[in-house]
Amino acid sequence: MNLSTKQKQHLKALAHPLKPVVMIGGNGLTEGVLAEIELALNHHELIKVKIAAEDRETKQLIVEAIVRETKASNVQVIGNVLVLYRPAQERKITLPR
C-alpha cells in the first residue's frame, strides 16, 4: 500500500504517543517476532517496533524484511523505532485522501 505524504503525516501524528509493542533483540528477526508483529498489526493497525541493531545497514535490512513479510507500510523510522501501518479487516483508522 502506497501512502501519500498527507496520509503519512496523519499516521505519524497518531503514532507519536504510542509505545513500541514489539522489540527485536539480539536474536534478530525470528519467526516468533514476525508472528508478534502480525498479531499487533491485526489488532492495532498502527504500531511501533523497536529494533536493537548496532549498525545502520543491519537495521535497514531488518526494516525491509519486516515490510516485505508483513505487507505493511513503512510510515517512518526514527532512530531504532519503526512505525508500521496496515489496514485491518475492520478499519480503526480513517486516512485522509
Coordinates of N, CA and C in Angstrom, one line a residue:
M1 N 0.8 -1.2 0.0 CA 0.0 0.0 0.0 C 0.9 1.2 0.0
N2 N 0.7 2.1 -1.0 CA 1.4 3.3 -1.0 C 0.6 4.4 -0.3
L3 N 1.3 5.1 0.6 CA 0.7 6.2 1.4 C 1.1 7.5 0.8
S4 N 0.2 8.5 0.7 CA 0.5 9.8 0.3 C 1.2 10.5 1.5
T5 N 1.8 11.7 1.2 CA 2.5 12.5 2.2 C 1.5 12.9 3.3
K6 N 0.3 13.3 2.9 CA -0.7 13.7 3.8 C -1.1 12.5 4.8
Q7 N -1.2 11.4 4.2 CA -1.6 10.2 5.0 C -0.5 9.8 6.0
K8 N 0.8 9.9 5.5 CA 1.9 9.6 6.4 C 2.0 10.6 7.5
Q9 N 1.8 11.9 7.2 CA 1.8 12.9 8.3 C 0.7 12.6 9.3
H10 N -0.5 12.2 8.9 CA -1.6 11.8 9.8 C -1.2 10.6 10.6
L11 N -0.6 9.6 10.0 CA -0.2 8.4 10.8 C 0.9 8.7 11.8
K12 N 1.8 9.6 11.4 CA 2.9 10.0 12.3 C 2.3 10.7 13.5
A13 N 1.3 11.5 13.3 CA 0.7 12.2 14.5 C 0.0 11.2 15.4
L14 N -0.7 10.2 14.8 CA -1.3 9.2 15.6 C -0.4 8.3 16.3
A15 N 0.8 8.1 15.7 CA 1.8 7.2 16.3 C 2.6 7.8 17.4
H16 N 2.7 9.2 17.4 CA 3.6 9.9 18.3 C 3.4 9.4 19.8
P17 N 2.2 9.3 20.3 CA 2.1 8.9 21.7 C 2.3 7.4 22.0
L18 N 2.3 6.6 20.9 CA 2.4 5.1 21.1 C 3.8 4.7 21.6
K19 N 3.7 3.6 22.4 CA 5.0 2.9 22.8 C 5.2 1.7 21.9
P20 N 6.5 1.3 21.7 CA 6.7 0.1 20.9 C 6.0 -1.1 21.5
V21 N 5.3 -1.9 20.7 CA 4.7 -3.1 21.1 C 5.5 -4.3 20.9
V22 N 6.4 -4.2 20.0 CA 7.3 -5.4 19.7 C 8.7 -4.9 19.7
M23 N 9.6 -5.6 20.4 CA 11.0 -5.3 20.4 C 11.9 -6.4 19.9
I24 N 12.8 -6.0 18.9 CA 13.6 -7.0 18.3 C 15.0 -6.9 19.0
G25 N 15.4 -8.0 19.6 CA 16.6 -8.0 20.4 C 17.8 -8.6 19.7
G26 N 18.7 -9.2 20.4 CA 20.0 -9.7 19.9 C 19.8 -10.9 18.9
N27 N 18.7 -11.6 19.0 CA 18.5 -12.7 18.1 C 18.0 -12.3 16.7
G28 N 17.7 -11.0 16.6 CA 17.3 -10.5 15.3 C 15.9 -10.8 15.0
L29 N 15.6 -10.8 13.7 CA 14.2 -11.1 13.2 C 13.9 -12.5 13.1
T30 N 13.1 -13.1 14.0 CA 12.8 -14.5 14.0 C 11.4 -14.7 13.6
E31 N 11.0 -16.0 13.4 CA 9.6 -16.3 13.1 C 8.6 -15.8 14.2
G32 N 9.1 -16.0 15.4 CA 8.3 -15.6 16.6 C 8.0 -14.1 16.6
V33 N 9.1 -13.3 16.3 CA 8.9 -11.9 16.3 C 8.0 -11.5 15.1
L34 N 8.1 -12.1 14.0 CA 7.2 -11.8 12.8 C 5.8 -12.1 13.2
A35 N 5.6 -13.2 13.9 CA 4.2 -13.6 14.3 C 3.7 -12.5 15.3
E36 N 4.5 -12.0 16.2 CA 4.0 -11.0 17.1 C 3.7 -9.7 16.4
I37 N 4.5 -9.3 15.4 CA 4.2 -8.1 14.6 C 2.9 -8.3 13.8
E38 N 2.7 -9.5 13.3 CA 1.4 -9.8 12.6 C 0.2 -9.6 13.5
L39 N 0.3 -10.2 14.7 CA -0.8 -10.1 15.7 C -1.1 -8.6 16.0
A40 N 0.0 -7.9 16.3 CA -0.1 -6.5 16.7 C -0.7 -5.7 15.6
L41 N -0.3 -5.9 14.3 CA -0.9 -5.2 13.2 C -2.4 -5.5 13.0
N42 N -2.7 -6.8 13.2 CA -4.1 -7.2 13.0 C -5.0 -6.5 14.1
H43 N -4.4 -6.4 15.3 CA -5.2 -5.8 16.4 C -5.2 -4.3 16.4
H44 N -4.1 -3.6 16.1 CA -4.0 -2.2 16.2 C -3.9 -1.4 14.9
E45 N -3.5 -2.0 13.9 CA -3.3 -1.3 12.5 C -2.0 -0.5 12.5
L46 N -1.8 0.3 13.5 CA -0.6 1.2 13.6 C 0.2 0.8 14.8
I47 N 1.5 0.4 14.6 CA 2.3 0.0 15.7 C 3.7 0.6 15.6
K48 N 4.4 0.5 16.7 CA 5.9 0.8 16.7 C 6.6 -0.4 17.0
V49 N 7.8 -0.6 16.4 CA 8.7 -1.7 16.6 C 10.0 -1.2 16.9
K50 N 10.6 -1.6 18.1 CA 11.9 -1.1 18.4 C 12.9 -2.2 18.0
I51 N 13.9 -1.7 17.3 CA 15.0 -2.6 16.7 C 16.3 -2.3 17.3
A52 N 16.8 -3.3 18.0 CA 18.1 -3.2 18.7 C 19.2 -3.7 17.7
A53 N 19.5 -2.9 16.7 CA 20.6 -3.2 15.8 C 21.7 -2.2 16.0
E54 N 22.9 -2.8 15.8 CA 24.1 -1.9 16.1 C 24.5 -1.0 15.0
D55 N 24.3 -1.4 13.7 CA 24.7 -0.6 12.6 C 23.5 -0.3 11.7
R56 N 23.6 0.7 10.9 CA 22.5 1.2 10.1 C 22.1 0.1 9.0
E57 N 23.1 -0.5 8.4 CA 22.9 -1.5 7.4 C 22.0 -2.6 7.9
T58 N 22.4 -3.1 9.1 CA 21.6 -4.2 9.7 C 20.2 -3.8 10.0
K59 N 20.0 -2.6 10.5 CA 18.7 -2.1 10.9 C 17.9 -1.9 9.6
Q60 N 18.5 -1.4 8.5 CA 17.8 -1.2 7.3 C 17.3 -2.5 6.7
L61 N 18.2 -3.6 6.8 CA 17.8 -4.9 6.3 C 16.6 -5.5 7.1
I62 N 16.6 -5.3 8.4 CA 15.5 -5.7 9.2 C 14.2 -5.0 8.9
V63 N 14.3 -3.7 8.7 CA 13.1 -2.9 8.3 C 12.6 -3.4 7.0
E64 N 13.4 -3.6 6.0 CA 12.9 -4.1 4.7 C 12.3 -5.4 4.8
A65 N 12.9 -6.3 5.6 CA 12.4 -7.7 5.7 C 11.0 -7.6 6.4
I66 N 10.8 -6.8 7.4 CA 9.5 -6.7 8.1 C 8.5 -6.2 7.2
V67 N 8.8 -5.1 6.4 CA 7.8 -4.6 5.5 C 7.4 -5.6 4.4
R68 N 8.4 -6.3 3.9 CA 8.2 -7.3 2.9 C 7.3 -8.5 3.4
E69 N 7.7 -9.0 4.6 CA 7.0 -10.2 5.1 C 5.6 -9.8 5.6
T70 N 5.4 -8.7 6.2 CA 4.0 -8.3 6.8 C 3.1 -7.6 5.8
K71 N 3.7 -7.2 4.6 CA 3.0 -6.4 3.6 C 2.4 -5.1 4.3
A72 N 3.1 -4.6 5.2 CA 2.7 -3.3 5.9 C 3.4 -2.2 5.2
S73 N 2.9 -1.0 5.5 CA 3.6 0.3 5.0 C 4.5 0.8 6.1
N74 N 5.7 1.2 5.6 CA 6.7 1.8 6.5 C 6.3 3.3 6.6
V75 N 5.8 3.7 7.7 CA 5.4 5.1 7.9 C 6.6 6.0 8.1
Q76 N 7.5 5.5 9.1 CA 8.7 6.2 9.3 C 9.7 5.4 10.2
V77 N 10.9 5.7 10.1 CA 11.9 5.1 11.0 C 12.7 6.3 11.7
I78 N 12.6 6.3 13.0 CA 13.3 7.3 13.8 C 14.2 6.6 14.8
G79 N 15.5 6.8 14.6 CA 16.4 6.1 15.5 C 16.3 4.6 15.3
N80 N 16.0 3.9 16.4 CA 15.8 2.5 16.4 C 14.3 2.1 16.4
V81 N 13.4 3.0 16.1 CA 12.0 2.7 16.1 C 11.4 2.8 14.7
L82 N 10.7 1.8 14.4 CA 10.0 1.7 13.1 C 8.5 1.8 13.4
V83 N 7.8 2.7 12.6 CA 6.4 2.8 12.6 C 5.7 2.1 11.4
L84 N 4.9 1.2 11.7 CA 4.2 0.4 10.6 C 2.7 0.6 10.6
Y85 N 2.1 0.6 9.4 CA 0.7 0.7 9.3 C 0.2 -0.4 8.3
R86 N -0.8 -1.1 8.7 CA -1.5 -2.0 7.7 C -3.0 -2.0 8.1
P87 N -3.9 -1.7 7.2 CA -5.3 -1.6 7.5 C -5.8 -3.0 7.8
A88 N -6.7 -3.1 8.8 CA -7.3 -4.4 9.3 C -8.6 -4.6 8.5
Q89 N -9.2 -5.8 8.7 CA -10.5 -6.0 8.0 C -11.5 -5.0 8.4
E90 N -11.6 -4.7 9.7 CA -12.5 -3.7 10.2 C -11.6 -2.5 10.6
R91 N -11.5 -1.5 9.7 CA -10.6 -0.4 9.9 C -10.9 0.4 11.2
K92 N -9.9 0.7 11.9 CA -10.0 1.5 13.1 C -9.5 3.0 12.8
I93 N -8.7 3.1 11.8 CA -8.1 4.4 11.5 C -8.6 4.8 10.1
T94 N -9.1 6.1 10.1 CA -9.5 6.6 8.8 C -8.5 7.6 8.3
L95 N -8.0 7.3 7.1 CA -6.9 8.1 6.5 C -7.5 9.2 5.7
P96 N -6.8 10.4 5.7 CA -7.3 11.5 4.8 C -7.0 11.1 3.3
R97 N -7.7 11.7 2.4 CA -7.5 11.4 1.0 C -6.4 12.2 0.4

